[in-house]
XYZ file of C-alpha atoms in Angstrom:
415
model
C -20.532 -8.156 113.236
C -19.587 -11.946 112.177
C -22.703 -11.823 109.799
C -21.530 -8.543 108.059
C -18.016 -9.177 107.572
C -19.643 -12.703 105.602
C -22.099 -10.303 103.940
C -19.710 -8.322 102.860
C -17.239 -10.878 101.631
C -19.672 -12.850 99.582
C -20.632 -9.206 97.655
C -17.127 -8.795 96.895
C -17.067 -12.329 95.808
C -20.285 -12.364 93.642
C -18.555 -9.234 92.335
C -15.704 -10.276 90.965
C -17.298 -13.311 89.501
C -19.750 -10.499 87.343
C -18.316 -9.768 84.028
C -16.524 -6.002 83.145
C -18.373 -4.232 81.023
C -16.783 -0.990 78.633
C -19.462 1.810 79.116
C -21.805 1.907 75.686
C -20.703 4.089 73.343
C -22.304 7.438 72.666
C -24.823 7.695 69.594
C -22.747 9.217 67.272
C -25.121 11.277 64.022
C -24.803 10.059 60.738
C -24.220 12.596 57.651
C -25.544 11.743 54.081
C -22.999 12.806 51.692
C -22.455 12.952 47.945
C -18.662 12.307 47.156
C -16.803 11.000 44.278
C -19.416 9.680 42.015
C -20.562 7.694 44.816
C -23.933 7.741 47.951
C -22.236 7.871 51.281
C -23.190 7.420 54.482
C -20.541 8.370 58.067
C -19.945 9.271 61.027
C -17.292 12.732 61.400
C -15.050 10.046 64.028
C -15.228 7.657 60.937
C -16.209 4.949 63.417
C -18.962 4.749 60.688
C -19.669 4.528 57.106
C -21.517 3.351 54.442
C -22.105 3.198 50.108
C -23.957 2.729 47.251
C -21.613 1.072 44.653
C -24.548 0.431 41.599
C -23.942 0.192 37.764
C -25.343 0.048 34.658
C -23.733 -0.670 31.227
C -25.612 -1.083 28.433
C -23.605 -2.293 25.377
C -25.345 -2.602 21.721
C -22.903 -2.681 18.398
C -22.598 -4.169 14.905
C -20.098 -7.140 14.208
C -18.845 -7.988 10.338
C -17.251 -10.927 9.323
C -15.351 -11.985 5.856
C -16.382 -15.803 6.915
C -18.465 -17.182 9.203
C -22.130 -15.918 10.100
C -21.871 -13.627 13.441
C -23.807 -11.695 14.559
C -23.879 -9.052 16.744
C -25.243 -9.349 20.708
C -26.468 -6.268 22.646
C -27.465 -6.546 25.983
C -27.012 -5.596 29.560
C -23.733 -6.340 30.330
C -23.741 -5.402 34.291
C -26.126 -4.489 36.534
C -24.144 -4.484 39.465
C -25.386 -2.830 43.049
C -23.077 -3.532 46.367
C -23.239 -1.804 49.571
C -19.772 -1.193 51.361
C -19.741 -0.733 55.280
C -15.856 0.762 56.783
C -16.033 0.106 60.428
C -13.790 1.918 63.168
C -11.675 2.374 60.063
C -10.258 -0.717 60.460
C -12.166 -3.050 59.670
C -13.818 -3.005 56.240
C -16.795 -5.338 53.636
C -18.143 -5.528 50.955
C -22.067 -7.347 49.066
C -21.882 -6.978 45.480
C -24.044 -9.204 43.167
C -24.858 -8.437 39.422
C -28.129 -9.006 38.212
C -27.165 -8.944 34.334
C -28.748 -11.473 31.798
C -31.041 -11.986 34.677
C -28.640 -14.709 36.927
C -27.794 -12.982 39.955
C -24.183 -13.962 40.324
C -22.031 -12.977 42.793
C -19.155 -10.959 42.949
C -16.827 -9.358 45.574
C -17.798 -10.984 48.651
C -14.926 -10.145 50.633
C -13.920 -8.474 55.105
C -11.253 -7.053 55.076
C -8.310 -5.330 57.860
C -6.164 -2.244 57.831
C -5.167 -1.690 61.440
C -1.942 -2.559 60.294
C -0.253 0.912 59.003
C 0.011 0.218 54.848
C -0.865 -2.914 55.175
C -4.776 -4.558 54.110
C -5.737 -8.469 54.563
C -9.091 -9.686 53.266
C -10.864 -12.947 52.996
C -13.892 -13.607 50.409
C -14.825 -13.361 47.166
C -12.352 -11.126 44.714
C -10.029 -11.161 42.252
C -6.761 -12.377 42.823
C -3.905 -9.700 42.520
C -2.297 -10.602 38.864
C -2.808 -8.520 36.238
C -3.642 -3.793 36.595
C -5.881 -4.628 33.544
C -7.637 -7.363 34.976
C -7.767 -5.787 39.073
C -8.882 -2.075 37.174
C -12.606 -1.440 38.281
C -14.833 -1.468 35.227
C -16.121 2.323 36.343
C -12.787 3.805 34.530
C -11.016 0.678 32.654
C -10.184 3.421 29.325
C -11.861 0.302 26.483
C -15.075 -1.587 27.401
C -13.254 -5.195 27.570
C -10.049 -6.276 28.930
C -6.841 -7.296 26.359
C -7.245 -10.709 25.307
C -4.813 -11.803 26.873
C -5.884 -11.034 29.952
C -9.567 -12.475 29.639
C -7.493 -15.595 28.426
C -6.055 -15.945 32.259
C -7.497 -13.413 34.887
C -9.138 -16.302 37.656
C -11.664 -13.837 37.661
C -12.562 -13.696 41.288
C -12.075 -16.498 43.280
C -12.717 -17.441 46.965
C -9.484 -17.298 49.260
C -6.796 -15.004 51.301
C -4.760 -11.510 50.207
C -2.654 -9.247 51.373
C -0.815 -6.386 50.011
C 1.472 -4.076 51.857
C 1.374 -0.234 50.014
C 3.998 1.639 49.948
C 4.543 5.587 47.891
C 6.854 3.775 46.120
C 6.078 0.050 45.554
C 3.108 -2.317 45.938
C 2.941 -5.877 46.939
C 0.311 -8.276 46.548
C -0.088 -12.415 47.441
C -2.607 -14.585 47.743
C -4.213 -17.234 47.929
C -7.430 -19.351 46.771
C -9.425 -22.816 45.051
C -11.939 -23.320 42.929
C -14.792 -20.452 41.580
C -17.711 -20.414 44.253
C -19.802 -22.082 41.641
C -17.482 -25.133 41.071
C -19.086 -28.419 42.690
C -16.408 -30.216 44.005
C -17.927 -33.038 45.778
C -19.440 -34.793 42.117
C -17.249 -33.461 38.934
C -19.268 -35.559 36.990
C -22.569 -33.729 37.920
C -24.643 -37.236 37.952
C -23.325 -38.455 41.212
C -20.859 -41.361 38.997
C -17.865 -39.942 40.525
C -16.378 -39.296 44.269
C -15.448 -36.056 45.439
C -12.311 -34.232 44.604
C -10.347 -32.115 46.585
C -9.746 -28.568 46.180
C -6.618 -27.778 44.729
C -4.844 -23.899 46.191
C -4.100 -21.631 44.109
C -1.321 -18.389 44.509
C -0.218 -15.361 42.614
C 1.683 -12.464 42.730
C 1.596 -8.880 41.983
C 4.475 -6.261 42.622
C 5.010 -2.495 41.360
C 7.827 -0.159 41.786
C 7.856 3.826 40.640
C 10.965 4.876 40.392
C 9.254 8.558 39.678
C 6.055 10.347 40.659
C 5.458 13.709 41.314
C 3.509 15.545 43.707
C 0.135 15.310 43.304
C 0.287 12.045 40.244
C -0.167 13.764 37.188
C 3.275 12.247 36.104
C 4.225 9.008 37.189
C 5.648 5.809 35.787
C 5.696 1.800 37.134
C 7.094 -1.491 36.492
C 5.635 -4.424 37.278
C 5.558 -7.706 37.358
C 2.886 -10.742 38.011
C 2.760 -13.922 38.407
C 0.251 -16.598 38.649
C -0.596 -20.148 39.613
C -3.462 -22.176 38.566
C -4.176 -25.777 39.124
C -7.072 -27.145 37.437
C -9.840 -26.840 39.578
C -11.533 -29.722 41.484
C -14.177 -30.681 38.785
C -11.704 -31.466 35.078
C -10.298 -34.038 36.220
C -6.897 -32.405 35.303
C -7.774 -30.295 32.489
C -7.550 -26.753 31.698
C -7.988 -24.792 28.529
C -7.520 -20.610 27.298
C -9.950 -19.667 25.602
C -10.970 -16.049 24.307
C -12.881 -13.672 22.399
C -12.429 -10.100 20.823
C -12.021 -7.577 23.335
C -16.231 -7.220 22.715
C -19.075 -7.907 24.601
C -20.958 -7.003 21.130
C -18.767 -10.224 19.205
C -20.191 -13.138 22.059
C -17.991 -15.882 20.447
C -14.592 -17.654 21.539
C -13.174 -18.469 18.325
C -9.914 -18.352 19.988
C -9.919 -21.682 22.034
C -7.132 -24.508 23.288
C -9.664 -27.112 23.307
C -9.610 -28.942 27.371
C -6.004 -30.224 27.563
C -5.385 -33.540 29.187
C -3.001 -34.252 31.442
C -2.190 -30.885 32.960
C -0.566 -30.426 36.732
C -0.618 -26.892 36.328
C -1.089 -23.278 34.508
C 2.405 -20.630 35.673
C 1.683 -17.722 33.924
C 4.655 -15.006 33.920
C 3.979 -11.542 33.491
C 5.453 -8.300 33.372
C 3.825 -4.197 33.128
C 4.456 -1.237 32.277
C 2.217 2.206 33.707
C 2.575 6.110 32.797
C 1.050 9.847 33.107
C 2.192 12.654 31.390
C -0.353 15.215 32.080
C -3.338 14.698 29.397
C -1.563 11.488 28.327
C -1.436 7.646 29.450
C -0.389 4.408 28.746
C -0.702 1.217 29.711
C 1.603 -2.415 28.174
C 1.297 -6.509 29.167
C 2.896 -8.823 28.402
C 1.944 -12.182 29.633
C 3.363 -15.514 29.631
C 0.819 -18.744 30.060
C 2.602 -22.825 30.057
C 0.064 -25.611 30.535
C 2.721 -27.755 33.058
C 2.218 -32.024 32.132
C 2.065 -34.292 34.354
C 3.649 -37.326 32.319
C 7.582 -36.394 31.260
C 6.459 -37.041 27.639
C 3.614 -34.851 27.271
C 4.891 -31.753 25.753
C 4.777 -29.030 28.390
C 1.892 -25.962 26.411
C 3.349 -22.745 26.039
C 1.166 -19.283 24.604
C 1.084 -15.861 24.999
C 0.117 -12.369 24.231
C 0.800 -8.943 24.951
C -1.170 -5.607 24.443
C 0.203 -1.891 24.558
C -3.319 0.844 24.916
C -2.695 4.928 25.017
C -4.823 7.739 25.546
C -5.830 11.291 25.004
C -7.292 13.317 27.689
C -9.346 15.838 24.579
C -11.817 17.656 26.923
C -10.000 16.977 30.506
C -6.531 17.449 32.576
C -6.582 13.551 32.164
C -6.086 9.966 34.279
C -6.643 9.835 38.444
C -3.826 7.520 39.377
C -4.625 5.294 42.986
C -0.519 5.168 44.814
C -1.660 2.560 46.719
C -2.903 -0.220 44.518
C -1.209 0.672 41.246
C -3.825 1.885 39.294
C -6.125 3.419 36.698
C -8.748 5.539 38.952
C -11.990 7.307 38.445
C -12.207 10.602 36.121
C -13.609 13.459 37.398
C -15.587 16.543 34.487
C -14.363 19.572 34.784
C -16.218 21.061 32.383
C -20.083 21.262 31.703
C -19.960 19.123 28.511
C -17.768 17.029 30.543
C -14.429 15.110 29.588
C -13.712 13.285 26.367
C -10.746 11.473 25.572
C -9.649 8.812 22.783
C -7.703 5.929 23.028
C -5.735 3.234 20.762
C -4.607 -0.555 21.712
C -2.756 -2.964 19.846
C -3.662 -6.399 21.165
C -2.497 -9.829 20.638
C -2.681 -13.459 21.237
C -1.231 -16.655 20.046
C -2.336 -20.124 21.502
C -0.664 -22.236 18.880
C 2.492 -24.816 20.730
C 2.823 -28.107 19.420
C -0.745 -30.078 19.364
C -2.889 -27.683 20.449
C -3.784 -24.847 17.505
C -5.867 -22.879 20.012
C -5.432 -20.301 17.081
C -3.709 -16.663 17.192
C -5.068 -12.444 16.587
C -4.067 -9.809 16.195
C -6.277 -6.471 17.525
C -6.694 -3.244 16.427
C -9.544 -0.992 18.546
C -9.947 2.439 18.352
C -12.482 4.038 21.350
C -14.261 7.643 22.578
C -15.117 7.688 25.639
C -17.578 10.865 26.528
C -17.677 11.845 30.432
C -20.584 13.058 30.538
C -20.933 13.466 34.450
C -19.343 11.896 37.420
C -21.998 9.564 37.278
C -22.449 8.712 33.752
C -19.890 8.009 30.591
C -20.457 6.703 26.466
C -17.984 4.643 25.110
C -17.853 3.992 21.366
C -15.349 1.333 19.994
C -14.062 0.036 17.255
C -12.195 -3.030 16.834
C -10.191 -4.098 13.654
C -8.872 -8.173 14.533
C -7.326 -10.291 12.059
C -7.229 -14.357 12.992
C -4.999 -17.356 11.811
C -6.369 -20.344 10.515
C -6.621 -22.031 13.778
C -8.975 -19.507 15.560
C -11.529 -21.648 14.843
C -13.109 -22.028 18.177
C -12.270 -25.428 18.202
C -13.698 -26.388 15.123
C -17.331 -24.528 15.209
C -15.887 -21.897 13.526
C -14.157 -20.553 10.352
C -10.793 -19.829 10.591
C -8.548 -16.733 8.559
C -10.833 -14.433 9.406
C -10.880 -10.652 9.626
C -13.660 -9.545 11.880
C -15.400 -5.790 12.254
C -16.971 -4.959 15.178
C -18.130 -1.453 16.895
C -20.047 -0.725 20.402
C -21.175 1.409 22.520
C -22.416 0.937 25.750
C -23.484 3.438 27.849
C -23.146 3.565 31.677
C -24.680 4.479 34.738
C -23.260 4.636 38.606
C -24.984 5.315 41.522
């Protein structure tokens, strides 16, 4: 009897020490679907979803210059393939590679958590919160390229952490991030002659407010502010510069170039934005001011700025969609057998001249015609006229005071 009690006690002790395992979830049937231009695989319970995002963009065109021997650049602008996943409707991730120019590069590579209502937290390689034009996906941008001031200022994808809060009336997003992922801060000079440099951390903010939006968001407008604090990359030795082309990949030159400005402690960028839609019309505008704050008090801070205003009208079709969750324009789904047709106009300007820095200025006008032949097929035609000042010489590589005309054609296939 005593033996029986002892055996029972030992068995109970062993059972108490044994880890408890939850019952394994039942297998769920995965179904395939074609949803809003994507191939999607997922379960009815939304416990799992997988989506493919591929995009091929083929660009060609012509370039005409009054003073320089510029030639056109016909290229594969993008050849991207991404895998996007979601688990338990809380966790999501993206694996995105661009194969353009036969040089694979990481684009979006992140993990996000959306388990708290209206909040999203993201860590990995992604775009920090700054500028509606920069954050809008290339799938649905109105023009072939973003404006000069946006392209010159925005930090591009960085490895970091972002958090956002979404509301039907407003949106707030903040980012903390470091260098671009290709930066080698262990060997700044690339020859082993200098010791490694600690990586600096940067931050950004975007906040928007929507005073009005109707129920189906075909009529709305929003105001926004953007802020960016950017340090010199760890391999740049307190130097920073702004440089940019003329809003077309067909024109593969950067005549607007401040050169590397020495003794810079940080770049502070402040911006305001506006976006709105009224049925078939849309409008979007931004102003951005950049300041290079210098290390030495005797050195002059450098101020540069620029803005753009763009508008479009959907000749055939109902208009551009808008995402309330992140305050960006979204996809266009053709409503006619022959597709949707959109005409757009943009005026943009940039001034990179201040004090000792003569990076040049330019005024651009771009006319665009976009044919949305299918949810997955878009043909874009852009014509840009650029008027540059005498300092827009690519930091001495070209002749300034030039007038340039660029025509670009893009065939865009998405899958």
